[in-house]
mmCIF file of C-alpha atoms in Angstrom:
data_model
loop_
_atom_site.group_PDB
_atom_site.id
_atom_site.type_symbol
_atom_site.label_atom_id
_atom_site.label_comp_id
_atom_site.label_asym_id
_atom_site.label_seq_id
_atom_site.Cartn_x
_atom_site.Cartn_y
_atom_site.Cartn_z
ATOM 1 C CA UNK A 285 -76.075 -90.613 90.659
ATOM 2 C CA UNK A 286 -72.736 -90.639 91.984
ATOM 3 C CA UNK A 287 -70.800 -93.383 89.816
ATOM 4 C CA UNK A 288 -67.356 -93.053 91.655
ATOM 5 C CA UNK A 289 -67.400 -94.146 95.199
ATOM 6 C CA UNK A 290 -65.404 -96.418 97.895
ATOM 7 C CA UNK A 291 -66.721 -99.552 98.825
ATOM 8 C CA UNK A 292 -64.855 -101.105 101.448
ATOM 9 C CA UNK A 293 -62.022 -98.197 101.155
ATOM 10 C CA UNK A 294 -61.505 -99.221 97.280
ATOM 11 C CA UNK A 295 -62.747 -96.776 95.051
ATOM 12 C CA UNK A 296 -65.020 -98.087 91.980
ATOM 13 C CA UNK A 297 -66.969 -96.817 89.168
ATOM 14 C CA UNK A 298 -70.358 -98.439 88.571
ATOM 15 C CA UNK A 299 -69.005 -101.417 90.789
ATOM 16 C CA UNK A 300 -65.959 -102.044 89.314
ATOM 17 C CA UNK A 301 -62.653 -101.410 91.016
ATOM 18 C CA UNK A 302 -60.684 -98.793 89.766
ATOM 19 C CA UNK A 303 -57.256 -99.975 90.405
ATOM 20 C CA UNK A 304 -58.041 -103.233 88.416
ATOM 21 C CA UNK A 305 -58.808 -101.307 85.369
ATOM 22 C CA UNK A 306 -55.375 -99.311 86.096
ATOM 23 C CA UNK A 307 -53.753 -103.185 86.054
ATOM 24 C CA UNK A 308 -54.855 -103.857 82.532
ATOM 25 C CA UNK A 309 -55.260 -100.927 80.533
ATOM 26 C CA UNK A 310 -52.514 -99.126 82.141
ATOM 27 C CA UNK A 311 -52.487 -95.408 83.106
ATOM 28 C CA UNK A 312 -52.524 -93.191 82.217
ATOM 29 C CA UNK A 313 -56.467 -93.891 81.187
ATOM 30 C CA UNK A 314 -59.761 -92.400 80.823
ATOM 31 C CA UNK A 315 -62.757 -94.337 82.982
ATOM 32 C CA UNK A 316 -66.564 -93.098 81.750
ATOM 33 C CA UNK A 317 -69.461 -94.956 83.362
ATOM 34 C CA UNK A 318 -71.939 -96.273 80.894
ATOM 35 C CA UNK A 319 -75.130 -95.510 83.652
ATOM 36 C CA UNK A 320 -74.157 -92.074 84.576
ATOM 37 C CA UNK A 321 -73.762 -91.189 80.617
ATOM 38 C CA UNK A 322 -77.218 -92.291 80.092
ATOM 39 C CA UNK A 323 -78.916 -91.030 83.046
ATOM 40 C CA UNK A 324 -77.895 -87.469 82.587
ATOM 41 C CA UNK A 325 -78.859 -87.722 78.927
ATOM 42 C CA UNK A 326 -82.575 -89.110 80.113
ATOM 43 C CA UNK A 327 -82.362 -85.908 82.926
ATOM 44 C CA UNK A 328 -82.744 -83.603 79.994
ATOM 45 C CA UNK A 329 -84.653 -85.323 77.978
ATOM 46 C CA UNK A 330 -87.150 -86.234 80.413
ATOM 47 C CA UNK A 331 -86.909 -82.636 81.468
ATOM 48 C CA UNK A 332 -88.702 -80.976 78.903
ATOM 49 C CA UNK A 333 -91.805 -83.253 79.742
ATOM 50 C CA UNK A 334 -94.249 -82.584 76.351
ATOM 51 C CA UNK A 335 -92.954 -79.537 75.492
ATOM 52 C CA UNK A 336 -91.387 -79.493 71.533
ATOM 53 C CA UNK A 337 -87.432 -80.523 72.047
ATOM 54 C CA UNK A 338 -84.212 -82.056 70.851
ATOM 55 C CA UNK A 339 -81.114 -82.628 73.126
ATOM 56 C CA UNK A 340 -77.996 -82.368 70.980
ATOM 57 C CA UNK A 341 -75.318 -83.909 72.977
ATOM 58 C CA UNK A 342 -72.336 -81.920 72.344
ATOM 59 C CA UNK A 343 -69.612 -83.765 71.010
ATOM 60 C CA UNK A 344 -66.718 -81.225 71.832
ATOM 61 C CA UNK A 345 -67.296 -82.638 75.527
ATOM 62 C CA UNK A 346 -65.949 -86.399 74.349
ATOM 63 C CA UNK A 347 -66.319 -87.409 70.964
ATOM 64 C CA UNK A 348 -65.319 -90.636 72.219
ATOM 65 C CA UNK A 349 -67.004 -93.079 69.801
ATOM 66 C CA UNK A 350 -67.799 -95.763 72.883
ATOM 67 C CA UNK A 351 -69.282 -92.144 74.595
ATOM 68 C CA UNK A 352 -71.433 -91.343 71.806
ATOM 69 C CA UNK A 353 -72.551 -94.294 70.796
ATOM 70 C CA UNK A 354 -73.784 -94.678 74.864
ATOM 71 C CA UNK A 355 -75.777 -91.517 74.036
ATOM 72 C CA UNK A 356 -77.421 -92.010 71.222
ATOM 73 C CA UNK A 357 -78.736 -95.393 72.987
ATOM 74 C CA UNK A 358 -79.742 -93.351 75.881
ATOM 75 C CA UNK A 359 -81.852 -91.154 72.876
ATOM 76 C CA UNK A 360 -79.234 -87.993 72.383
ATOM 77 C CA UNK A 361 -78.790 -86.627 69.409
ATOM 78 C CA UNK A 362 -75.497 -84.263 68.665
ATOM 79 C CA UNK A 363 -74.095 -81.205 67.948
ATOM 80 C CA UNK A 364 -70.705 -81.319 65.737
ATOM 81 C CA UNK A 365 -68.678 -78.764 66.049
ATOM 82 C CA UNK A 366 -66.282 -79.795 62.948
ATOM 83 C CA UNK A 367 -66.431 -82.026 59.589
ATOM 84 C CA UNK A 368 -64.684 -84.519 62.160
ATOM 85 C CA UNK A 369 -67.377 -84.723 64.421
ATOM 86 C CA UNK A 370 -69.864 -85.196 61.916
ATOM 87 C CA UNK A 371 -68.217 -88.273 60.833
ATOM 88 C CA UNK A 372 -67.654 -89.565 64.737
ATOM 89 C CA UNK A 373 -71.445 -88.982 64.744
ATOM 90 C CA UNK A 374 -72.012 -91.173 61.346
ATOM 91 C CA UNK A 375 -70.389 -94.066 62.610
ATOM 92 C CA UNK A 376 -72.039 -94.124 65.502
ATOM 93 C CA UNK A 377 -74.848 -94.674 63.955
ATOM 94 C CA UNK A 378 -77.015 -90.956 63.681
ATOM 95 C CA UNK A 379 -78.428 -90.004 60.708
ATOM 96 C CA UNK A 380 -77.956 -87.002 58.952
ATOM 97 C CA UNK A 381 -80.950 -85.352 60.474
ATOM 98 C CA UNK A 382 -79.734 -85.943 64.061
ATOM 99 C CA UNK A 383 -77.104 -83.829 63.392
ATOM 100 C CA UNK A 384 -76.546 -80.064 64.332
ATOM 101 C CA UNK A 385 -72.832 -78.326 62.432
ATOM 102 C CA UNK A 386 -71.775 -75.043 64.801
ATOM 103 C CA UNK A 387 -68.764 -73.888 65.059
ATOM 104 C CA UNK A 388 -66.877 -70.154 63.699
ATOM 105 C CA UNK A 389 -64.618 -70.918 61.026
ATOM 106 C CA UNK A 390 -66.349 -73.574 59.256
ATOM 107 C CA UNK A 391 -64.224 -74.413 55.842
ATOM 108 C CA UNK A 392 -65.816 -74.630 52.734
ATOM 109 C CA UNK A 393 -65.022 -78.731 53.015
ATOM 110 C CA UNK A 394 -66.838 -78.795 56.145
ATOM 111 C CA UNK A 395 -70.056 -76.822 54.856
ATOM 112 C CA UNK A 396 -70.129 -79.086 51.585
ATOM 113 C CA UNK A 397 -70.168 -82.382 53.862
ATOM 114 C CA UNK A 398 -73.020 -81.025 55.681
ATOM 115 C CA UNK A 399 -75.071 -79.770 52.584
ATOM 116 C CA UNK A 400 -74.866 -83.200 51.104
ATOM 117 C CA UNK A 401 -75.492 -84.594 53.330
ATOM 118 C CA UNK A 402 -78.463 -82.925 54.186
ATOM 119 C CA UNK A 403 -78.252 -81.998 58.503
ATOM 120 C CA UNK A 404 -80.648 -80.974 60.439
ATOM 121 C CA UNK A 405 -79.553 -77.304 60.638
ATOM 122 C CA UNK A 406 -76.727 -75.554 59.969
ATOM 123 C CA UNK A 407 -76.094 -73.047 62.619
ATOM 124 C CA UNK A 408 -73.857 -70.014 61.020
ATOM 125 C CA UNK A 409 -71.879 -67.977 62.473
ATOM 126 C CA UNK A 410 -71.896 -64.446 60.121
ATOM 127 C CA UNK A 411 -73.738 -63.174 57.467
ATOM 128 C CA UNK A 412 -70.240 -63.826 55.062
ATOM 129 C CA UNK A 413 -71.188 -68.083 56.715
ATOM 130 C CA UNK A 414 -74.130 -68.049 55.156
ATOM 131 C CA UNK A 415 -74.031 -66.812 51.954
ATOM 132 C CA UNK A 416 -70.881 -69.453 51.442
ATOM 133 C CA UNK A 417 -73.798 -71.716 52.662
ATOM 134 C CA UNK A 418 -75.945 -70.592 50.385
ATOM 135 C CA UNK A 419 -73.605 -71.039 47.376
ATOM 136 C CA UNK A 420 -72.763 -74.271 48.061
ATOM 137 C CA UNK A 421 -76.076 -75.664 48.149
ATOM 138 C CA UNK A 422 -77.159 -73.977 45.203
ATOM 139 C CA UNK A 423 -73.961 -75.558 43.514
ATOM 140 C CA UNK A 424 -75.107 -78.670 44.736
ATOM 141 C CA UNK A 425 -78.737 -77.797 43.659
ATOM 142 C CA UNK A 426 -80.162 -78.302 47.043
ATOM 143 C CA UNK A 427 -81.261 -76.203 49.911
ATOM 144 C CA UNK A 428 -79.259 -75.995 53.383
ATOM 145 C CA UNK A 429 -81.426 -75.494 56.741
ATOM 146 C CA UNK A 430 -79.818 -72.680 58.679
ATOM 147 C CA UNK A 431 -80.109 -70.831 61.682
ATOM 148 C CA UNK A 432 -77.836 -67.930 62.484
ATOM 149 C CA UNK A 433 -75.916 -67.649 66.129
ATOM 150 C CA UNK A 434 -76.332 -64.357 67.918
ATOM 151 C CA UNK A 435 -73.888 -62.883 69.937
ATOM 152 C CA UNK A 436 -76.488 -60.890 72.822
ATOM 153 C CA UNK A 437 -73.916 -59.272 74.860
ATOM 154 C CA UNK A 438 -74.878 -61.192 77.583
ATOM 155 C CA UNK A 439 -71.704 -61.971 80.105
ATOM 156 C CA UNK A 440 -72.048 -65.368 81.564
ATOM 157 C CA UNK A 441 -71.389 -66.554 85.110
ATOM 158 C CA UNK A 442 -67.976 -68.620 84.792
ATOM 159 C CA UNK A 443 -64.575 -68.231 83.956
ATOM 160 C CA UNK A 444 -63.739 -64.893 81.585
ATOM 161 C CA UNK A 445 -61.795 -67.915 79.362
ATOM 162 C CA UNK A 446 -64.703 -69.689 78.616
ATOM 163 C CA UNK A 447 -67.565 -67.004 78.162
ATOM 164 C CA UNK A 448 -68.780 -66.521 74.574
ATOM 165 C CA UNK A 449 -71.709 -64.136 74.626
ATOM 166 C CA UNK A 450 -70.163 -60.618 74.811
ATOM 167 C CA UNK A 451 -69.467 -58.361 71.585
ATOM 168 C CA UNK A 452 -66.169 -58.445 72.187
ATOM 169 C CA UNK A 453 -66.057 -62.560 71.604
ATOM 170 C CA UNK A 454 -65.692 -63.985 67.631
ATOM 171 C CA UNK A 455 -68.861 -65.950 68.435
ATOM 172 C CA UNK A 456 -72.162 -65.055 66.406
ATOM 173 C CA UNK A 457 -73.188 -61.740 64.985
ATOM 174 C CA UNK A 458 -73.947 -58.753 67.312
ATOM 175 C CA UNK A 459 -77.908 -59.030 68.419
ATOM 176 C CA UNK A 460 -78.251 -55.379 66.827
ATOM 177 C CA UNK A 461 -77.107 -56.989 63.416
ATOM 178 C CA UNK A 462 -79.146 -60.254 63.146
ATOM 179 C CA UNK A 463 -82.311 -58.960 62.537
ATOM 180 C CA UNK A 464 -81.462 -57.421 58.994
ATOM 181 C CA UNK A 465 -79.058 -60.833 58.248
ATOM 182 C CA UNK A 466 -81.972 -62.590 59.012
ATOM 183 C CA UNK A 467 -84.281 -60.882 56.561
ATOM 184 C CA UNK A 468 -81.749 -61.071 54.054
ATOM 185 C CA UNK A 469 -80.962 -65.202 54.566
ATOM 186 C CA UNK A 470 -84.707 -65.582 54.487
ATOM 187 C CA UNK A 471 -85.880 -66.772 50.876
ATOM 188 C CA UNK A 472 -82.170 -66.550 49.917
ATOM 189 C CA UNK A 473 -81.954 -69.427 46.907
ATOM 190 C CA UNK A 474 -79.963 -72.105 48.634
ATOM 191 C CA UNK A 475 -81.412 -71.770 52.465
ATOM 192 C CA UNK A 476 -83.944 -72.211 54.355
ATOM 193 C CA UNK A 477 -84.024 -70.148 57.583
ATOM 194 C CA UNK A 478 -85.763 -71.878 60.037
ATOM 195 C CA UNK A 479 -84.283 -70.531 63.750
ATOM 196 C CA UNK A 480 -81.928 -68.906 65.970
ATOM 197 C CA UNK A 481 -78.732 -69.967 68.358
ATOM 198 C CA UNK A 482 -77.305 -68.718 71.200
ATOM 199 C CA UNK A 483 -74.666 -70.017 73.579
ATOM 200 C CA UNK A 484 -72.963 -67.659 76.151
ATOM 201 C CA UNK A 485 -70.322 -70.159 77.782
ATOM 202 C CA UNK A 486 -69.655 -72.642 79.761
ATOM 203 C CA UNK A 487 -69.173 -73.996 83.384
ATOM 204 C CA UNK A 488 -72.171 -71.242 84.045
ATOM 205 C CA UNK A 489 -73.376 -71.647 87.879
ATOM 206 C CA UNK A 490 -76.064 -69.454 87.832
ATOM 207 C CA UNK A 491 -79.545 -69.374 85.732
ATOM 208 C CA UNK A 492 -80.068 -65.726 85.489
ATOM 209 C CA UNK A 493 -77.583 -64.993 82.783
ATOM 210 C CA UNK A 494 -79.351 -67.852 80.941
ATOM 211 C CA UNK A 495 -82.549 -67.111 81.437
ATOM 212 C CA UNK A 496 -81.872 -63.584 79.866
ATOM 213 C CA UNK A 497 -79.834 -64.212 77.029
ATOM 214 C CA UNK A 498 -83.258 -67.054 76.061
ATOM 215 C CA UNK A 499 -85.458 -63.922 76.733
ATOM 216 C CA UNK A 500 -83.102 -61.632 74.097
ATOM 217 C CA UNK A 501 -84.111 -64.505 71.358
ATOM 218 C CA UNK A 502 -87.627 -65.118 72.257
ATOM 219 C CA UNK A 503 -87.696 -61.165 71.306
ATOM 220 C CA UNK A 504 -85.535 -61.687 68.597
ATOM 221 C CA UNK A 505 -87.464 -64.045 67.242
ATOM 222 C CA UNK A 506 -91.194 -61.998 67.514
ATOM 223 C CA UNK A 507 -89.855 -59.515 65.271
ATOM 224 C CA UNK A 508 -88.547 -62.164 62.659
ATOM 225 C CA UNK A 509 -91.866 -63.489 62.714
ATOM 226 C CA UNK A 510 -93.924 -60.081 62.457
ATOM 227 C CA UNK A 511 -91.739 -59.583 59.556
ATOM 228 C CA UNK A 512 -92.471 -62.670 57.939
ATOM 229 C CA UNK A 513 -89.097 -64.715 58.607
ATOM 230 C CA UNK A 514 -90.133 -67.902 58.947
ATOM 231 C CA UNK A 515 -88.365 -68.863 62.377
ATOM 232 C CA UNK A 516 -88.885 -72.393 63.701
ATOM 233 C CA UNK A 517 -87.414 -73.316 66.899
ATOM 234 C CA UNK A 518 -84.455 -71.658 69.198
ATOM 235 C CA UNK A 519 -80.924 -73.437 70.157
ATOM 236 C CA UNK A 520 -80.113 -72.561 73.520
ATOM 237 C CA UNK A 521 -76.879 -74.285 73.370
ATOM 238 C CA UNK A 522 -75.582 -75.699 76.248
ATOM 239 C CA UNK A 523 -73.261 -74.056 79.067
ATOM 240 C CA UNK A 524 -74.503 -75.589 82.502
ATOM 241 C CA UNK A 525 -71.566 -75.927 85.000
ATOM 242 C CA UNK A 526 -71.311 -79.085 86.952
ATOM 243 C CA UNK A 527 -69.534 -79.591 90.310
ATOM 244 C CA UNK A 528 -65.834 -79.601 90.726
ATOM 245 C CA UNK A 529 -65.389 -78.851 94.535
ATOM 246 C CA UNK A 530 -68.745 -79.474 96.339
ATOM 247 C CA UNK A 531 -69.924 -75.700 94.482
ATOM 248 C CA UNK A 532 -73.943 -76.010 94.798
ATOM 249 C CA UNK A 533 -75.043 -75.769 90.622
ATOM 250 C CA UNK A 534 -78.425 -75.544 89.043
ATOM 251 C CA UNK A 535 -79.693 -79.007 89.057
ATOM 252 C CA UNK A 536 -80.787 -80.220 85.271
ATOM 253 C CA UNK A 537 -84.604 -79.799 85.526
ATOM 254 C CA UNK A 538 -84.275 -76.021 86.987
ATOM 255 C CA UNK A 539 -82.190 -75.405 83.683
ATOM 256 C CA UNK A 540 -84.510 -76.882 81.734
ATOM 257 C CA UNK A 541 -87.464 -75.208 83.517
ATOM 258 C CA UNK A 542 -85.934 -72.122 83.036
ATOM 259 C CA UNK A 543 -85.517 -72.398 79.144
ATOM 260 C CA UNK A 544 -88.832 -73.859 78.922
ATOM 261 C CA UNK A 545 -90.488 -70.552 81.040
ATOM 262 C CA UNK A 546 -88.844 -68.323 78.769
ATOM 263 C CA UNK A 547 -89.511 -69.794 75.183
ATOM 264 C CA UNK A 548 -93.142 -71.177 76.275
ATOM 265 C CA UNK A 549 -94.966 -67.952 75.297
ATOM 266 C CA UNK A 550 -93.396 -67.811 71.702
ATOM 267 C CA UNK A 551 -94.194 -71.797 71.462
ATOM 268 C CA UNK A 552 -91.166 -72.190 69.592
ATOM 269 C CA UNK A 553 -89.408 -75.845 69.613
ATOM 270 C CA UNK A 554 -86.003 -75.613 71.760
ATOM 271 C CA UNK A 555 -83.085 -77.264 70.891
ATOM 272 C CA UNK A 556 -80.433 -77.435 73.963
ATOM 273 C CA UNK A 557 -76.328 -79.042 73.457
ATOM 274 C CA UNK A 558 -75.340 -80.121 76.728
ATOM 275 C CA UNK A 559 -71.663 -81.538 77.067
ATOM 276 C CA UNK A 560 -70.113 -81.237 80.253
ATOM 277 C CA UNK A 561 -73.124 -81.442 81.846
ATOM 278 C CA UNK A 562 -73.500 -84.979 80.398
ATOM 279 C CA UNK A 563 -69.958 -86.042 80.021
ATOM 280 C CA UNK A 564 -67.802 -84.225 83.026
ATOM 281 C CA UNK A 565 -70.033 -86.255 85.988
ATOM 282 C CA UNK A 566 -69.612 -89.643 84.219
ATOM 283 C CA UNK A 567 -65.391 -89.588 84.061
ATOM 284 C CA UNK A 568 -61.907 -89.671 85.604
ATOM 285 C CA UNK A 569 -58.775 -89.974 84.601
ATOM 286 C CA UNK A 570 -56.421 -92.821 86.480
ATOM 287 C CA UNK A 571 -52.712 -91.729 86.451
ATOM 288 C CA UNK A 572 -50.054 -93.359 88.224
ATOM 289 C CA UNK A 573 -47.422 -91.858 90.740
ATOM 290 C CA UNK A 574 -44.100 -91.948 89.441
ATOM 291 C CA UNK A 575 -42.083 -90.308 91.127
ATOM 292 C CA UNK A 576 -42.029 -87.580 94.639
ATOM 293 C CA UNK A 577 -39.132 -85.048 94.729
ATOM 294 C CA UNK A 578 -38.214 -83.350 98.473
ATOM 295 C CA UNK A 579 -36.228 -79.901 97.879
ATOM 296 C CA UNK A 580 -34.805 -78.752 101.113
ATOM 297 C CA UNK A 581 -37.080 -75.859 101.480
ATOM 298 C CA UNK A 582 -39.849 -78.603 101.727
ATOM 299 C CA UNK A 583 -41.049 -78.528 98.601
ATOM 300 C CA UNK A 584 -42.147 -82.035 97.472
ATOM 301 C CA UNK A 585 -43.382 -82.797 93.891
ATOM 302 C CA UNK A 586 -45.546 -85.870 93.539
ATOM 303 C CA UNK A 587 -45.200 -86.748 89.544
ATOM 304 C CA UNK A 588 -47.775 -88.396 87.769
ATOM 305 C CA UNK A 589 -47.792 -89.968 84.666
ATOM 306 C CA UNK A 590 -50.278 -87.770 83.071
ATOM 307 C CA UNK A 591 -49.792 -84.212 82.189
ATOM 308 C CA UNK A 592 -51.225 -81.778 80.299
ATOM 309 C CA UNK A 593 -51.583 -83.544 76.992
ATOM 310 C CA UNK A 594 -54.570 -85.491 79.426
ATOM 311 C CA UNK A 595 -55.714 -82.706 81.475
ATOM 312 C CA UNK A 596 -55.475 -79.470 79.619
ATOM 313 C CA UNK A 597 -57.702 -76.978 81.812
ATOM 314 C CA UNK A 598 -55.788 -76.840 85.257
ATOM 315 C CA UNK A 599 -52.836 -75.556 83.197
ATOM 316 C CA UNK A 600 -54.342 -73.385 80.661
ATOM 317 C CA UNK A 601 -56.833 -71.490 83.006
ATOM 318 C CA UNK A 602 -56.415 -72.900 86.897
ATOM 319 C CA UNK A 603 -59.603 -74.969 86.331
ATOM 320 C CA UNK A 604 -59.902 -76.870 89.560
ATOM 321 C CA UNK A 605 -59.884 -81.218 89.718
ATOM 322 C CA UNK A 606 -60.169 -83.025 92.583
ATOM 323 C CA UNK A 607 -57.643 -85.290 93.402
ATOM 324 C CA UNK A 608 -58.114 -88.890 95.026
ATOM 325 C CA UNK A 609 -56.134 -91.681 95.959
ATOM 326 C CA UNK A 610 -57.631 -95.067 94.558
ATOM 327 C CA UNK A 611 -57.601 -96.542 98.173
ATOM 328 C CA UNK A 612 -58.666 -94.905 101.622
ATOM 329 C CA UNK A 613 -55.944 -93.991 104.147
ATOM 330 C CA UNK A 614 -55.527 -92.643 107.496
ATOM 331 C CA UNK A 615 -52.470 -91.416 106.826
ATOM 332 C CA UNK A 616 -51.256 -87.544 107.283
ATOM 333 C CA UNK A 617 -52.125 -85.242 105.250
ATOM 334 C CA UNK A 618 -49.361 -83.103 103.664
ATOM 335 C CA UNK A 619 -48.844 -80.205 101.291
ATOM 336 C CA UNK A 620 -47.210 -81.302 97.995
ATOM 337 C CA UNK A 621 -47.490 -79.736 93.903
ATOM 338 C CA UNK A 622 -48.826 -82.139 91.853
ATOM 339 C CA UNK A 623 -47.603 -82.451 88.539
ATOM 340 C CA UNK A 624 -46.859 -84.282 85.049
ATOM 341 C CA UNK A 625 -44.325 -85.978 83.324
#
């Protein structure tokens, strides 16, 4: 579904013109369509066919509450990612157990909101994680579902900024480690170990890093289980890359295929947090030209009035947005930077 197109040379979203949404809500703005939210929610869902799943929208993508609220009507549930989060994910309307806490660094306010609360699963981060997990729910005389995030050493196909599975990232313990945390978190007063997490990074383009870093767990996993740790289901986390420049990416049901070949044989439930991949195809953000500067060496700067504080990632690691005007022209085609306020 493409939501943004021209009709007539005007460009719309969903068939509503985007320069009369610039009129009244200004610029600059943030446009999501509503039917492009929910059908790439429904593509994963619908994905996994009968085979035991949650998708846990990631709210790090847009924790909008308009977003997530669209969502959790199109039957997402979410991963939080902060104490924050989990209360964006309250209001709109989820339940406790709809709710997946990740994240390194989670303070001790943030693990005793989602103890009380009672989530679905806690997924820590280090071995010091959950023991603090464990303490507060005993404090709180109740028991905490966790699962611990491993770290397989996997490098994933995107951007060095934005990959998370290598030993030399903060995420999740080492894969060599997590067997003996494991043992020890299993039948620890205060948890209940019930799976395993992995997520190697984001804007990934290609399946084969994927598909291997699922087939470290799945083996992971086994020798939980022939040890007697009670393991439950895998998070897969999320990571799949969407198109910024007419790049050919793995189309939703080959990513879920791929997760479902690997974990089939262990018949394990899978858990998967897709953000971009829901949120990125279903937004733009409308900014208004404000200004264009000619230097005598030819230089011209067109000057929008939305910078950084809108559109982080060009600036912080030369991630790529297209850029297009809100009506079609003929006109020539020249070479100018584009930049904020």
């Amino acid at each position: 579904m493409h939501a943004f197109r021209f009709d007539a040379g005007i460009l719309t979203c969903d068939g509503v013109v985007l320069s009369t949404i610039a009129d009244r809500a200004g610029t600059p703005t943030y446009v999501y369509s509503a039917a492009t939210l929910r059908e790439r929610v429904r593509a994963f869902i619908s994905g996994f066919g009968d085979y035991p799943h949650a998708v846990h929208y990631a709210l790090k993508a847009n924790s909008n509450l308009a977003v997530v609220r669209i969502v959790r009507a199109a039957g997402g549930l979410v991963d939080a990612n902060s104490g924050g989060e989990v209360e964006v994910a309250l209001r709109a309307g989820y339940a406790p157990a709809d709710i997946v806490l990740t994240g390194v660094g989670k303070t001790p306010s943030e693990i005793k909101k989602a103890v009380t609360l009672g989530v679905k699963v806690i997924n820590a981060e280090s071995a010091g994680e959950l023991e603090r997990i464990a303490d507060t729910a005993v404090s709180c005389q109740t028991t905490a579902r966790v699962a611990l995030r491993i770290n397989p050493n996997i490098a994933a196909d995107t951007h060095p900024h934005i990959s998370t599975g290598l030993v030399t990232h903060k995420f999740g313990v080492p894969i060599a480690e997590a067997r003996a945390i494991a043992r020890r978190a299993d039948g620890r007063p205060g948890l209940a170990f019930v799976g395993l997490h992995v997520h190697i990074g984001s804007q990934m383009v290609g399946l084969e890093p994927i598909r291997e870093a699922a087939a470290a767990v799945v083996e992971l996993a086994r020798e939980l289980r022939d040890d007697g740790v009670r393991v439950e289901h895998l998070d897969l986390g999320g990571g799949l890359g969407i198109s910024y420049d007419d790049e050919t990416v793995p189309l939703v049901q080959d990513y879920v295929a791929t997760l479902v070949e690997a974990v089939r044989p262990s018949g394990l439930a899978l858990i998967v947090e897709p953000g971009r991949a829901v949120a990125g195809p279903a937004g733009a953000l409308l900014a208004s030209v404000v200004d264009i500067k000619h230097r005598l060496d030819g230089t011209r700067f067109v000057v929008l009035d939305a910078g950084m504080s809108e559109l982080m990632r060009p600036t912080l690691y030369g991630a790529y947005h297209r850029i297009t005007p809100l009506t079609e022209s003929n006109a020539e085609r020249v070479s100018c930077d584009v930049v904020g306020p």
